[in-house]
C-alpha atoms as an extended CHARMM CRD file, in Angstrom:
* protein
*
       181  EXT
         1         1  MET       CA              0.1240000000       -0.2930000000        0.0500000000  PROA      1               0.0000000000
         2         2  PHE       CA              2.9170000000        2.4190000000        0.6680000000  PROA      2               0.0000000000
         3         3  PRO       CA              5.6030000000        1.6420000000       -1.4010000000  PROA      3               0.0000000000
         4         4  ASN       CA              9.1410000000        2.7260000000       -0.4770000000  PROA      4               0.0000000000
         5         5  ARG       CA              7.9880000000        4.9480000000        2.3270000000  PROA      5               0.0000000000
         6         6  SER       CA              9.5820000000        3.8780000000        5.7190000000  PROA      6               0.0000000000
         7         7  ASP       CA              6.7330000000        6.1620000000        7.6360000000  PROA      7               0.0000000000
         8         8  SER       CA              3.5840000000        5.4890000000        5.7600000000  PROA      8               0.0000000000
         9         9  HSD       CA              1.1790000000        8.0300000000        7.4480000000  PROA      9               0.0000000000
        10        10  MET       CA              3.2810000000       11.1430000000        7.0930000000  PROA      10              0.0000000000
        11        11  LEU       CA              5.9050000000       13.4010000000        6.2980000000  PROA      11              0.0000000000
        12        12  GLU       CA              7.8280000000       15.9120000000        8.6910000000  PROA      12              0.0000000000
        13        13  THR       CA             10.0430000000       18.7700000000        8.5020000000  PROA      13              0.0000000000
        14        14  SER       CA             11.3180000000       20.6040000000       11.5740000000  PROA      14              0.0000000000
        15        15  ARG       CA              8.0460000000       23.0120000000       11.4160000000  PROA      15              0.0000000000
        16        16  LEU       CA              5.3490000000       20.8970000000        9.3130000000  PROA      16              0.0000000000
        17        17  ILE       CA              3.5220000000       17.4520000000        9.4820000000  PROA      17              0.0000000000
        18        18  LEU       CA              2.2180000000       16.5470000000        6.2060000000  PROA      18              0.0000000000
        19        19  ARG       CA             -0.4680000000       13.8580000000        6.9030000000  PROA      19              0.0000000000
        20        20  PRO       CA             -3.2230000000       11.8770000000        5.2200000000  PROA      20              0.0000000000
        21        21  TRP       CA             -6.5740000000       13.9830000000        5.4820000000  PROA      21              0.0000000000
        22        22  THR       CA             -9.2500000000       12.9840000000        8.1070000000  PROA      22              0.0000000000
        23        23  MET       CA            -12.8500000000       14.3860000000        8.2200000000  PROA      23              0.0000000000
        24        24  PRO       CA            -12.2810000000       16.4100000000       11.3930000000  PROA      24              0.0000000000
        25        25  ASP       CA            -10.1540000000       18.7620000000        9.0980000000  PROA      25              0.0000000000
        26        26  LEU       CA            -13.4690000000       19.5770000000        7.3690000000  PROA      26              0.0000000000
        27        27  GLN       CA            -14.0580000000       22.7840000000        9.3270000000  PROA      27              0.0000000000
        28        28  SER       CA            -10.3230000000       24.2970000000        9.4860000000  PROA      28              0.0000000000
        29        29  PHE       CA             -9.9340000000       23.5460000000        5.5740000000  PROA      29              0.0000000000
        30        30  HSD       CA            -13.5550000000       24.9430000000        4.9430000000  PROA      30              0.0000000000
        31        31  ALA       CA            -12.2960000000       28.3410000000        6.6810000000  PROA      31              0.0000000000
        32        32  ILE       CA             -9.2930000000       28.4040000000        4.5490000000  PROA      32              0.0000000000
        33        33  CYS       CA            -11.2550000000       27.9040000000        1.5870000000  PROA      33              0.0000000000
        34        34  GLN       CA            -13.4570000000       30.6500000000        2.3740000000  PROA      34              0.0000000000
        35        35  LYS       CA            -10.9520000000       33.4730000000        2.3280000000  PROA      35              0.0000000000
        36        36  SER       CA            -11.1870000000       35.2330000000       -0.9670000000  PROA      36              0.0000000000
        37        37  GLU       CA             -7.2890000000       36.0170000000       -0.8920000000  PROA      37              0.0000000000
        38        38  VAL       CA             -6.8120000000       32.2650000000       -0.8860000000  PROA      38              0.0000000000
        39        39  MET       CA             -9.0000000000       31.5450000000       -3.5390000000  PROA      39              0.0000000000
        40        40  LYS       CA             -8.3820000000       34.4510000000       -5.8350000000  PROA      40              0.0000000000
        41        41  TYR       CA             -6.6130000000       32.5550000000       -8.4120000000  PROA      41              0.0000000000
        42        42  ILE       CA             -7.9520000000       29.1480000000       -7.6800000000  PROA      42              0.0000000000
        43        43  ASP       CA            -11.9510000000       29.4200000000       -7.7660000000  PROA      43              0.0000000000
        44        44  ASN       CA            -14.6990000000       30.7660000000       -5.7630000000  PROA      44              0.0000000000
        45        45  PRO       CA            -14.6940000000       30.2470000000       -2.1700000000  PROA      45              0.0000000000
        46        46  TRP       CA            -15.6870000000       26.6600000000       -1.5290000000  PROA      46              0.0000000000
        47        47  ASN       CA            -18.7630000000       25.4180000000        0.3020000000  PROA      47              0.0000000000
        48        48  SER       CA            -18.6360000000       22.8340000000        3.1560000000  PROA      48              0.0000000000
        49        49  GLU       CA            -19.6670000000       19.9380000000        0.3350000000  PROA      49              0.0000000000
        50        50  ARG       CA            -17.1240000000       21.1110000000       -1.9840000000  PROA      50              0.0000000000
        51        51  VAL       CA            -14.4030000000       20.7790000000        0.8970000000  PROA      51              0.0000000000
        52        52  ARG       CA            -15.8540000000       17.3260000000        1.9760000000  PROA      52              0.0000000000
        53        53  GLU       CA            -15.5500000000       16.3020000000       -1.5560000000  PROA      53              0.0000000000
        54        54  PHE       CA            -11.8990000000       17.2700000000       -2.1100000000  PROA      54              0.0000000000
        55        55  ILE       CA            -10.8940000000       15.5840000000        1.5540000000  PROA      55              0.0000000000
        56        56  ARG       CA            -12.8250000000       12.1990000000        0.3800000000  PROA      56              0.0000000000
        57        57  ASN       CA            -10.7220000000       12.5440000000       -3.1240000000  PROA      57              0.0000000000
        58        58  GLU       CA             -7.5570000000       12.6240000000       -1.1230000000  PROA      58              0.0000000000
        59        59  GLN       CA             -8.3340000000       10.0450000000        1.0730000000  PROA      59              0.0000000000
        60        60  GLN       CA             -8.9820000000        7.7820000000       -1.6160000000  PROA      60              0.0000000000
        61        61  GLN       CA             -6.1310000000        8.8840000000       -3.5800000000  PROA      61              0.0000000000
        62        62  PHE       CA             -3.7580000000        8.2320000000       -0.5480000000  PROA      62              0.0000000000
        63        63  LYS       CA             -5.4480000000        4.6400000000       -0.2510000000  PROA      63              0.0000000000
        64        64  GLN       CA             -4.8570000000        3.9270000000       -3.7760000000  PROA      64              0.0000000000
        65        65  LEU       CA             -1.4820000000        4.9650000000       -4.3440000000  PROA      65              0.0000000000
        66        66  GLY       CA             -0.0660000000        6.0520000000       -0.8460000000  PROA      66              0.0000000000
        67        67  HSD       CA              0.3210000000        9.9660000000       -1.3380000000  PROA      67              0.0000000000
        68        68  CYS       CA             -2.0180000000       12.6800000000       -2.0470000000  PROA      68              0.0000000000
        69        69  ARG       CA             -2.1640000000       16.3190000000       -1.4590000000  PROA      69              0.0000000000
        70        70  TRP       CA             -1.1790000000       16.1060000000        2.1350000000  PROA      70              0.0000000000
        71        71  ALA       CA             -3.0570000000       17.6320000000        5.0000000000  PROA      71              0.0000000000
        72        72  LEU       CA             -0.3550000000       20.5850000000        6.1430000000  PROA      72              0.0000000000
        73        73  GLU       CA             -0.3400000000       21.0310000000        9.6610000000  PROA      73              0.0000000000
        74        74  LEU       CA              2.0520000000       23.6720000000       11.4590000000  PROA      74              0.0000000000
        75        75  LYS       CA              3.7540000000       21.6850000000       14.8580000000  PROA      75              0.0000000000
        76        76  THR       CA              3.7070000000       24.3990000000       16.9040000000  PROA      76              0.0000000000
        77        77  LEU       CA              0.0700000000       24.9670000000       17.0420000000  PROA      77              0.0000000000
        78        78  ASN       CA             -0.9170000000       21.2330000000       15.9720000000  PROA      78              0.0000000000
        79        79  ARG       CA             -3.0320000000       23.1600000000       13.5340000000  PROA      79              0.0000000000
        80        80  LEU       CA             -4.1960000000       22.6670000000        9.9060000000  PROA      80              0.0000000000
        81        81  ILE       CA             -2.8820000000       25.5310000000        7.5420000000  PROA      81              0.0000000000
        82        82  GLY       CA             -3.4440000000       23.9840000000        4.1980000000  PROA      82              0.0000000000
        83        83  PHE       CA             -2.2150000000       21.4040000000        1.4560000000  PROA      83              0.0000000000
        84        84  CYS       CA              0.6910000000       20.5650000000       -0.4030000000  PROA      84              0.0000000000
        85        85  GLY       CA              1.1990000000       17.4200000000       -2.4950000000  PROA      85              0.0000000000
        86        86  PHE       CA              0.5790000000       15.9760000000       -5.8760000000  PROA      86              0.0000000000
        87        87  ARG       CA             -2.2650000000       14.4810000000       -7.7750000000  PROA      87              0.0000000000
        88        88  PRO       CA             -1.7200000000       12.1740000000      -10.3620000000  PROA      88              0.0000000000
        89        89  LEU       CA             -2.9570000000       12.6290000000      -14.3370000000  PROA      89              0.0000000000
        90        90  GLN       CA             -6.1900000000       10.6550000000      -14.8090000000  PROA      90              0.0000000000
        91        91  ASP       CA             -4.7420000000        8.4860000000      -17.2410000000  PROA      91              0.0000000000
        92        92  ASP       CA             -1.0860000000        8.3250000000      -15.9180000000  PROA      92              0.0000000000
        93        93  ASP       CA             -0.5020000000        8.2050000000      -12.2310000000  PROA      93              0.0000000000
        94        94  ARG       CA              3.2780000000        8.8980000000      -12.9260000000  PROA      94              0.0000000000
        95        95  GLN       CA              2.8430000000       12.3300000000      -14.2670000000  PROA      95              0.0000000000
        96        96  LEU       CA              2.3310000000       14.1650000000      -10.8880000000  PROA      96              0.0000000000
        97        97  GLU       CA              0.7230000000       17.8590000000      -10.5100000000  PROA      97              0.0000000000
        98        98  ILE       CA              1.9510000000       19.6080000000       -7.6770000000  PROA      98              0.0000000000
        99        99  GLY       CA             -0.4880000000       21.8840000000       -5.6290000000  PROA      99              0.0000000000
       100       100  TRP       CA             -0.1400000000       23.8300000000       -2.4050000000  PROA      100             0.0000000000
       101       101  ARG       CA             -2.7950000000       25.9390000000       -0.5960000000  PROA      101             0.0000000000
       102       102  LEU       CA             -1.9500000000       27.9360000000        2.4800000000  PROA      102             0.0000000000
       103       103  ASP       CA             -3.9270000000       29.8840000000        4.8680000000  PROA      103             0.0000000000
       104       104  SER       CA             -3.4080000000       33.3360000000        4.2470000000  PROA      104             0.0000000000
       105       105  ASP       CA             -2.1970000000       33.9680000000        8.0010000000  PROA      105             0.0000000000
       106       106  TYR       CA              0.8710000000       31.7440000000        7.0960000000  PROA      106             0.0000000000
       107       107  TRP       CA              2.1780000000       33.3300000000        4.0470000000  PROA      107             0.0000000000
       108       108  GLN       CA              5.5220000000       34.7110000000        3.5910000000  PROA      108             0.0000000000
       109       109  GLN       CA              7.1810000000       32.5320000000        6.2570000000  PROA      109             0.0000000000
       110       110  GLY       CA              8.7740000000       29.8450000000        4.0190000000  PROA      110             0.0000000000
       111       111  LEU       CA              6.4390000000       27.1410000000        4.9670000000  PROA      111             0.0000000000
       112       112  GLY       CA              5.2140000000       26.6620000000        1.2730000000  PROA      112             0.0000000000
       113       113  PHE       CA              8.5470000000       26.2450000000       -0.1310000000  PROA      113             0.0000000000
       114       114  GLU       CA              9.4210000000       23.8870000000        3.1040000000  PROA      114             0.0000000000
       115       115  ALA       CA              6.1010000000       21.6830000000        2.3610000000  PROA      115             0.0000000000
       116       116  ALA       CA              6.7520000000       21.6630000000       -1.6390000000  PROA      116             0.0000000000
       117       117  GLU       CA             10.4750000000       20.6470000000       -1.1820000000  PROA      117             0.0000000000
       118       118  LEU       CA              9.6970000000       18.0230000000        0.9780000000  PROA      118             0.0000000000
       119       119  VAL       CA              7.0410000000       16.6830000000       -1.1800000000  PROA      119             0.0000000000
       120       120  ILE       CA              9.1630000000       16.9040000000       -4.2980000000  PROA      120             0.0000000000
       121       121  ASN       CA             12.1660000000       14.9190000000       -2.7320000000  PROA      121             0.0000000000
       122       122  ASP       CA              9.7190000000       12.1560000000       -1.4360000000  PROA      122             0.0000000000
       123       123  ALA       CA              8.2140000000       11.7790000000       -5.0200000000  PROA      123             0.0000000000
       124       124  LEU       CA             11.5800000000       11.6690000000       -6.5420000000  PROA      124             0.0000000000
       125       125  GLN       CA             12.8990000000        8.7010000000       -4.0280000000  PROA      125             0.0000000000
       126       126  ASN       CA              9.8060000000        6.9620000000       -3.6970000000  PROA      126             0.0000000000
       127       127  LEU       CA              7.0420000000        7.7990000000       -6.5850000000  PROA      127             0.0000000000
       128       128  SER       CA              9.2100000000        7.2170000000       -9.8680000000  PROA      128             0.0000000000
       129       129  PRO       CA              7.2580000000        9.9630000000      -11.4880000000  PROA      129             0.0000000000
       130       130  THR       CA              8.0030000000       10.6740000000      -15.2130000000  PROA      130             0.0000000000
       131       131  ARG       CA              6.9900000000       14.1910000000      -14.7770000000  PROA      131             0.0000000000
       132       132  LEU       CA              6.3570000000       16.7160000000      -12.0840000000  PROA      132             0.0000000000
       133       133  PHE       CA              4.4730000000       19.7530000000      -13.4240000000  PROA      133             0.0000000000
       134       134  ALA       CA              2.3020000000       22.9950000000      -12.0060000000  PROA      134             0.0000000000
       135       135  LYS       CA             -0.4830000000       24.8070000000      -13.2540000000  PROA      135             0.0000000000
       136       136  ILE       CA             -0.7250000000       28.1980000000      -11.9560000000  PROA      136             0.0000000000
       137       137  HSD       CA             -2.7860000000       31.6410000000      -12.8220000000  PROA      137             0.0000000000
       138       138  VAL       CA             -0.7070000000       33.9600000000      -14.7820000000  PROA      138             0.0000000000
       139       139  HSD       CA             -1.3070000000       36.6830000000      -12.4090000000  PROA      139             0.0000000000
       140       140  ASN       CA             -0.5160000000       34.6330000000       -9.1560000000  PROA      140             0.0000000000
       141       141  GLN       CA              2.8050000000       35.7750000000       -8.5460000000  PROA      141             0.0000000000
       142       142  ALA       CA              3.7160000000       34.1360000000       -5.2110000000  PROA      142             0.0000000000
       143       143  SER       CA              3.1600000000       30.7020000000       -6.4500000000  PROA      143             0.0000000000
       144       144  LEU       CA              4.8860000000       31.4550000000       -9.3950000000  PROA      144             0.0000000000
       145       145  ALA       CA              7.8790000000       32.6300000000       -7.6460000000  PROA      145             0.0000000000
       146       146  LEU       CA              7.7170000000       29.7350000000       -5.2730000000  PROA      146             0.0000000000
       147       147  ALA       CA              7.3500000000       27.2550000000       -8.2060000000  PROA      147             0.0000000000
       148       148  LYS       CA             10.4990000000       29.0600000000       -9.8630000000  PROA      148             0.0000000000
       149       149  LYS       CA             12.2360000000       28.5850000000       -6.6790000000  PROA      149             0.0000000000
       150       150  LEU       CA             11.8190000000       25.3920000000       -6.5310000000  PROA      150             0.0000000000
       151       151  GLY       CA             13.0700000000       24.7710000000       -9.9510000000  PROA      151             0.0000000000
       152       152  PHE       CA             10.2170000000       24.5650000000      -12.0070000000  PROA      152             0.0000000000
       153       153  GLU       CA             10.0770000000       26.3190000000      -15.6400000000  PROA      153             0.0000000000
       154       154  ILE       CA              7.4330000000       27.8670000000      -17.6190000000  PROA      154             0.0000000000
       155       155  THR       CA              6.7880000000       25.6460000000      -20.5420000000  PROA      155             0.0000000000
       156       156  LYS       CA              3.3830000000       26.6210000000      -21.7740000000  PROA      156             0.0000000000
       157       157  ARG       CA              0.5490000000       29.0130000000      -21.2780000000  PROA      157             0.0000000000
       158       158  ILE       CA             -2.9250000000       27.7870000000      -21.5930000000  PROA      158             0.0000000000
       159       159  PRO       CA             -5.5830000000       30.7780000000      -21.6590000000  PROA      159             0.0000000000
       160       160  VAL       CA             -8.7230000000       29.4480000000      -20.2940000000  PROA      160             0.0000000000
       161       161  ALA       CA            -11.2730000000       32.2290000000      -19.8090000000  PROA      161             0.0000000000
       162       162  GLU       CA            -10.6330000000       33.9150000000      -16.0950000000  PROA      162             0.0000000000
       163       163  PHE       CA             -8.4710000000       30.7760000000      -15.5000000000  PROA      163             0.0000000000
       164       164  ASP       CA             -5.3340000000       31.7180000000      -17.6640000000  PROA      164             0.0000000000
       165       165  ASP       CA             -2.6830000000       29.1790000000      -16.3700000000  PROA      165             0.0000000000
       166       166  PHE       CA              1.1210000000       28.8140000000      -17.2420000000  PROA      166             0.0000000000
       167       167  LEU       CA              2.2700000000       25.0840000000      -17.1120000000  PROA      167             0.0000000000
       168       168  LEU       CA              5.6030000000       24.8800000000      -15.4210000000  PROA      168             0.0000000000
       169       169  ASP       CA              7.6060000000       21.5090000000      -15.5060000000  PROA      169             0.0000000000
       170       170  TYR       CA             10.3480000000       20.2860000000      -12.9900000000  PROA      170             0.0000000000
       171       171  PRO       CA             13.6090000000       19.3000000000      -14.9080000000  PROA      171             0.0000000000
       172       172  LEU       CA             13.3930000000       15.4490000000      -13.8270000000  PROA      172             0.0000000000
       173       173  ILE       CA             16.4820000000       14.5930000000      -15.8170000000  PROA      173             0.0000000000
       174       174  ALA       CA             18.6570000000       17.3070000000      -14.6090000000  PROA      174             0.0000000000
       175       175  ASN       CA             17.6970000000       16.5120000000      -11.2430000000  PROA      175             0.0000000000
       176       176  GLN       CA             18.1770000000       12.5010000000      -11.4070000000  PROA      176             0.0000000000
       177       177  GLU       CA             21.9000000000       13.3670000000      -12.9290000000  PROA      177             0.0000000000
       178       178  ILE       CA             22.8580000000       15.8490000000       -9.7990000000  PROA      178             0.0000000000
       179       179  LYS       CA             21.5300000000       12.8860000000       -7.4560000000  PROA      179             0.0000000000
       180       180  SER       CA             23.1770000000       10.1670000000       -8.9640000000  PROA      180             0.0000000000
       181       181  CYS       CA             26.7940000000       12.1450000000       -8.9720000000  PROA      181             0.0000000000
């Protein structure tokens, strides 16, 4: 169920715990998804049923693949502050789209980078991805800066009405060559 992972239930940094979702996360995550500044480049604020559906989908993905867009918990407060992780393409579970969403109270503290760097390293070590990519709204400067800091490069622009996105790819071959040296 959890291939090549020594601790199957969570990932951890000095400040964060990345863990599978539970239904008690519903209220906290709903509060995050109600903030217009958090949802500005993603969607309209989510109602509780949309949040419940997201949690169920992540739980199902975790059962099937041993990873998900992990619930992101701040250790010092023992509090859910968002998510970070991968969602596979529907027809190819080795092509992984990274995503993150943080409560705006925790922006600009390096937490997004800390979480994303951890899930990327975990994916490279344990998931054998053929592709790591992100889709980010062209005006979402903070997420674009984070993706570039992580090593993602813009490869395409996908104009779709109000959701005008850049497609960014992570250079797997260069990264694998560096790790093998």
